[in-house]
Amino acid sequence: MRFNRILFLLLAIALALGGCQRAHAESKADSRFVDELTFLGDSITAHMASRSEVSPERIWCTRERYLNLDARIMRARVIAPDTGEEELITELAARVRPRYLVVTLGIDYGVYYYRDAPETFALYYEKLLDGITAASPHTVLLPQSIFPVTRACHVVSNEMIDRANAVIREIAARKGLCYLDTQSVLRDTDGYLDERYCNSEDGIHLNEEAYRVILAYIEGEAERARGIK
Amino acid sequence: MKRVMFLMLALSLLLFGCRSKLTDGKSEVMSDAVQIQDVLGGKERFDVADEDFVATSFEDRVFEESAVYFVRDGFGEFGAFLLPSAAEAAAFEGTVRTYLAREAEAIRSLAALYPAEELEARLACFEGASILRRGAAVYYFALPREDISLAMRVVAGDS
């Protein structure tokens, strides 16, 4: 009798352990890197809320959706997803402490007005990154490339964008951050934003397909991004 | 004796002249900046720009004194600068015009992409901006019209 009870107990434990392992394996298969990300940026990031599967709770953008990479970047206020209130980027970072923060900035102001002053572009980009790190030291920053534009864009050129991306890439390398070269999967054979991905006549803003491609690219970079501590 | 008296008189005038330029350790320009904030709602209404803002926005000039203040919960800004000489202040006025024109252009481009009342109001501040030069001092005001009037009165000594 006692032996039967022991046997029953062992069987119950074995079943329980087997169930846990299966649940763990299933959850690991379901979780994706992009689900751990928070995104900070201008209108191109803001549009992810309606054109991608990224939850609005993980998107930091301004009320007006534009966000200049300029001398006032540290005074810019984004909408905190949890409260709906405006906060400085560093204040929000200090309070929320996102695990990963994808930063996509520059198409507003920086690319054009600092096109001949890459050191000024670098100054304010780096100032922002340093400010976020000071506010939330454990947040892993993922600087993302500025996306290309189509032939229809008369405001900025891809040459200006390439120069700015070179600056961002250098900053990332120097700081040991993982640079997301997402622009590489959005270009056509002539180096412009592929028309399939463009949502607007201005040649800048993206559609749902573009965001699918972007998120797939970032997911593919998960291992490299996670390797940066 | 007369020479000594003359020398003492000259020294006194010189010292008096220097002190009238300084108020509690601040130059007149910076005192004006404080008073301007006071008449426009108080210091808590403004954020002072970092030094790198002044350096990158105004061609990295050498100033005796400089400060730019942004309206915190609103739009607009003003700057106060003391240059080494009146001649340099006259040249700097052109730099300020370039800065204001560039900012207005940037806001105009943004407003074309993102029509919003806030951008229109900001654009109005820069398009209607005023510059004032007084000796070696230069001030600019990219503010709502009524605030510019109040600020200019401070600089003119009418407040």
PDB file of N, CA, C and O in Angstrom, chain B residues 104-133:
ATOM      1  N   ALA B 104      12.788  79.554 -38.883  1.00  0.00           N
ATOM      2  CA  ALA B 104      11.473  79.766 -39.490  1.00  0.00           C
ATOM      3  C   ALA B 104      11.281  78.823 -40.670  1.00  0.00           C
ATOM      4  O   ALA B 104      10.218  78.215 -40.841  1.00  0.00           O
ATOM      5  N   GLU B 105      12.329  78.662 -41.459  1.00  0.00           N
ATOM      6  CA  GLU B 105      12.259  77.766 -42.623  1.00  0.00           C
ATOM      7  C   GLU B 105      12.018  76.331 -42.172  1.00  0.00           C
ATOM      8  O   GLU B 105      11.217  75.604 -42.770  1.00  0.00           O
ATOM      9  N   ALA B 106      12.707  75.922 -41.108  1.00  0.00           N
ATOM     10  CA  ALA B 106      12.556  74.554 -40.600  1.00  0.00           C
ATOM     11  C   ALA B 106      11.132  74.318 -40.105  1.00  0.00           C
ATOM     12  O   ALA B 106      10.531  73.272 -40.373  1.00  0.00           O
ATOM     13  N   ILE B 107      10.586  75.300 -39.414  1.00  0.00           N
ATOM     14  CA  ILE B 107       9.224  75.149 -38.893  1.00  0.00           C
ATOM     15  C   ILE B 107       8.234  75.146 -40.044  1.00  0.00           C
ATOM     16  O   ILE B 107       7.252  74.392 -40.030  1.00  0.00           O
ATOM     17  N   ARG B 108       8.504  75.962 -41.064  1.00  0.00           N
ATOM     18  CA  ARG B 108       7.624  76.010 -42.236  1.00  0.00           C
ATOM     19  C   ARG B 108       7.591  74.650 -42.914  1.00  0.00           C
ATOM     20  O   ARG B 108       6.532  74.164 -43.312  1.00  0.00           O
ATOM     21  N   SER B 109       8.745  74.023 -43.061  1.00  0.00           N
ATOM     22  CA  SER B 109       8.815  72.690 -43.694  1.00  0.00           C
ATOM     23  C   SER B 109       8.043  71.669 -42.874  1.00  0.00           C
ATOM     24  O   SER B 109       7.320  70.833 -43.412  1.00  0.00           O
ATOM     25  N   LEU B 110       8.209  71.744 -41.562  1.00  0.00           N
ATOM     26  CA  LEU B 110       7.497  70.811 -40.689  1.00  0.00           C
ATOM     27  C   LEU B 110       5.989  71.044 -40.785  1.00  0.00           C
ATOM     28  O   LEU B 110       5.211  70.087 -40.848  1.00  0.00           O
ATOM     29  N   ALA B 111       5.592  72.316 -40.792  1.00  0.00           N
ATOM     30  CA  ALA B 111       4.163  72.640 -40.834  1.00  0.00           C
ATOM     31  C   ALA B 111       3.527  72.141 -42.133  1.00  0.00           C
ATOM     32  O   ALA B 111       2.353  71.783 -42.162  1.00  0.00           O
ATOM     33  N   ALA B 112       4.320  72.089 -43.194  1.00  0.00           N
ATOM     34  CA  ALA B 112       3.797  71.582 -44.476  1.00  0.00           C
ATOM     35  C   ALA B 112       3.500  70.088 -44.371  1.00  0.00           C
ATOM     36  O   ALA B 112       2.569  69.576 -44.988  1.00  0.00           O
ATOM     37  N   LEU B 113       4.326  69.386 -43.579  1.00  0.00           N
ATOM     38  CA  LEU B 113       4.129  67.944 -43.413  1.00  0.00           C
ATOM     39  C   LEU B 113       3.121  67.630 -42.313  1.00  0.00           C
ATOM     40  O   LEU B 113       2.371  66.656 -42.411  1.00  0.00           O
ATOM     41  N   TYR B 114       3.129  68.437 -41.258  1.00  0.00           N
ATOM     42  CA  TYR B 114       2.277  68.170 -40.097  1.00  0.00           C
ATOM     43  C   TYR B 114       1.485  69.421 -39.751  1.00  0.00           C
ATOM     44  O   TYR B 114       1.863  70.167 -38.850  1.00  0.00           O
ATOM     45  N   PRO B 115       0.398  69.684 -40.472  1.00  0.00           N
ATOM     46  CA  PRO B 115      -0.376  70.888 -40.159  1.00  0.00           C
ATOM     47  C   PRO B 115      -0.871  70.843 -38.722  1.00  0.00           C
ATOM     48  O   PRO B 115      -1.534  69.896 -38.321  1.00  0.00           O
ATOM     49  N   ALA B 116      -0.511  71.845 -37.943  1.00  0.00           N
ATOM     50  CA  ALA B 116      -0.907  71.872 -36.532  1.00  0.00           C
ATOM     51  C   ALA B 116      -0.865  73.312 -36.056  1.00  0.00           C
ATOM     52  O   ALA B 116       0.001  74.078 -36.467  1.00  0.00           O
ATOM     53  N   GLU B 117      -1.814  73.632 -35.196  1.00  0.00           N
ATOM     54  CA  GLU B 117      -1.873  75.001 -34.670  1.00  0.00           C
ATOM     55  C   GLU B 117      -0.597  75.371 -33.939  1.00  0.00           C
ATOM     56  O   GLU B 117      -0.131  76.502 -34.003  1.00  0.00           O
ATOM     57  N   GLU B 118      -0.040  74.388 -33.228  1.00  0.00           N
ATOM     58  CA  GLU B 118       1.157  74.658 -32.437  1.00  0.00           C
ATOM     59  C   GLU B 118       2.293  75.118 -33.339  1.00  0.00           C
ATOM     60  O   GLU B 118       3.012  76.052 -33.032  1.00  0.00           O
ATOM     61  N   LEU B 119       2.453  74.452 -34.483  1.00  0.00           N
ATOM     62  CA  LEU B 119       3.524  74.830 -35.401  1.00  0.00           C
ATOM     63  C   LEU B 119       3.260  76.205 -35.989  1.00  0.00           C
ATOM     64  O   LEU B 119       4.194  76.984 -36.181  1.00  0.00           O
ATOM     65  N   GLU B 120       2.020  76.502 -36.282  1.00  0.00           N
ATOM     66  CA  GLU B 120       1.689  77.812 -36.826  1.00  0.00           C
ATOM     67  C   GLU B 120       2.038  78.904 -35.821  1.00  0.00           C
ATOM     68  O   GLU B 120       2.550  79.968 -36.177  1.00  0.00           O
ATOM     69  N   ALA B 121       1.749  78.639 -34.552  1.00  0.00           N
ATOM     70  CA  ALA B 121       2.052  79.622 -33.506  1.00  0.00           C
ATOM     71  C   ALA B 121       3.557  79.795 -33.356  1.00  0.00           C
ATOM     72  O   ALA B 121       4.062  80.907 -33.184  1.00  0.00           O
ATOM     73  N   ARG B 122       4.286  78.678 -33.423  1.00  0.00           N
ATOM     74  CA  ARG B 122       5.762  78.752 -33.334  1.00  0.00           C
ATOM     75  C   ARG B 122       6.326  79.520 -34.520  1.00  0.00           C
ATOM     76  O   ARG B 122       7.222  80.341 -34.376  1.00  0.00           O
ATOM     77  N   LEU B 123       5.777  79.255 -35.686  1.00  0.00           N
ATOM     78  CA  LEU B 123       6.249  79.934 -36.894  1.00  0.00           C
ATOM     79  C   LEU B 123       6.014  81.438 -36.768  1.00  0.00           C
ATOM     80  O   LEU B 123       6.880  82.238 -37.133  1.00  0.00           O
ATOM     81  N   ALA B 124       4.869  81.802 -36.234  1.00  0.00           N
ATOM     82  CA  ALA B 124       4.545  83.220 -36.072  1.00  0.00           C
ATOM     83  C   ALA B 124       5.579  83.910 -35.171  1.00  0.00           C
ATOM     84  O   ALA B 124       5.962  85.058 -35.414  1.00  0.00           O
ATOM     85  N   CYS B 125       6.035  83.199 -34.138  1.00  0.00           N
ATOM     86  CA  CYS B 125       7.053  83.770 -33.233  1.00  0.00           C
ATOM     87  C   CYS B 125       8.341  84.085 -33.988  1.00  0.00           C
ATOM     88  O   CYS B 125       8.948  85.138 -33.789  1.00  0.00           O
ATOM     89  N   PHE B 126       8.757  83.153 -34.845  1.00  0.00           N
ATOM     90  CA  PHE B 126      10.025  83.357 -35.558  1.00  0.00           C
ATOM     91  C   PHE B 126       9.876  84.330 -36.721  1.00  0.00           C
ATOM     92  O   PHE B 126      10.771  85.121 -36.983  1.00  0.00           O
ATOM     93  N   GLU B 127       8.743  84.275 -37.391  1.00  0.00           N
ATOM     94  CA  GLU B 127       8.546  85.208 -38.526  1.00  0.00           C
ATOM     95  C   GLU B 127       8.392  86.637 -38.020  1.00  0.00           C
ATOM     96  O   GLU B 127       8.762  87.586 -38.701  1.00  0.00           O
ATOM     97  N   GLY B 128       7.827  86.779 -36.819  1.00  0.00           N
ATOM     98  CA  GLY B 128       7.629  88.118 -36.256  1.00  0.00           C
ATOM     99  C   GLY B 128       8.693  88.510 -35.258  1.00  0.00           C
ATOM    100  O   GLY B 128       8.514  89.458 -34.491  1.00  0.00           O
ATOM    101  N   ALA B 129       9.821  87.802 -35.270  1.00  0.00           N
ATOM    102  CA  ALA B 129      10.871  88.054 -34.269  1.00  0.00           C
ATOM    103  C   ALA B 129      11.467  89.452 -34.400  1.00  0.00           C
ATOM    104  O   ALA B 129      11.498  90.035 -35.487  1.00  0.00           O
ATOM    105  N   SER B 130      11.946  89.963 -33.277  1.00  0.00           N
ATOM    106  CA  SER B 130      12.601  91.274 -33.252  1.00  0.00           C
ATOM    107  C   SER B 130      14.023  91.134 -32.748  1.00  0.00           C
ATOM    108  O   SER B 130      14.316  90.290 -31.905  1.00  0.00           O
ATOM    109  N   ILE B 131      14.895  91.973 -33.280  1.00  0.00           N
ATOM    110  CA  ILE B 131      16.290  92.023 -32.831  1.00  0.00           C
ATOM    111  C   ILE B 131      16.554  93.449 -32.355  1.00  0.00           C
ATOM    112  O   ILE B 131      16.123  94.417 -32.992  1.00  0.00           O
ATOM    113  N   LEU B 132      17.252  93.548 -31.231  1.00  0.00           N
ATOM    114  CA  LEU B 132      17.578  94.867 -30.683  1.00  0.00           C
ATOM    115  C   LEU B 132      19.066  94.903 -30.408  1.00  0.00           C
ATOM    116  O   LEU B 132      19.612  93.997 -29.803  1.00  0.00           O
ATOM    117  N   ARG B 133      19.711  95.946 -30.875  1.00  0.00           N
ATOM    118  CA  ARG B 133      21.152  96.100 -30.599  1.00  0.00           C
ATOM    119  C   ARG B 133      21.352  97.399 -29.848  1.00  0.00           C
ATOM    120  O   ARG B 133      20.798  98.431 -30.233  1.00  0.00           O
TER     121      ARG B 133
END
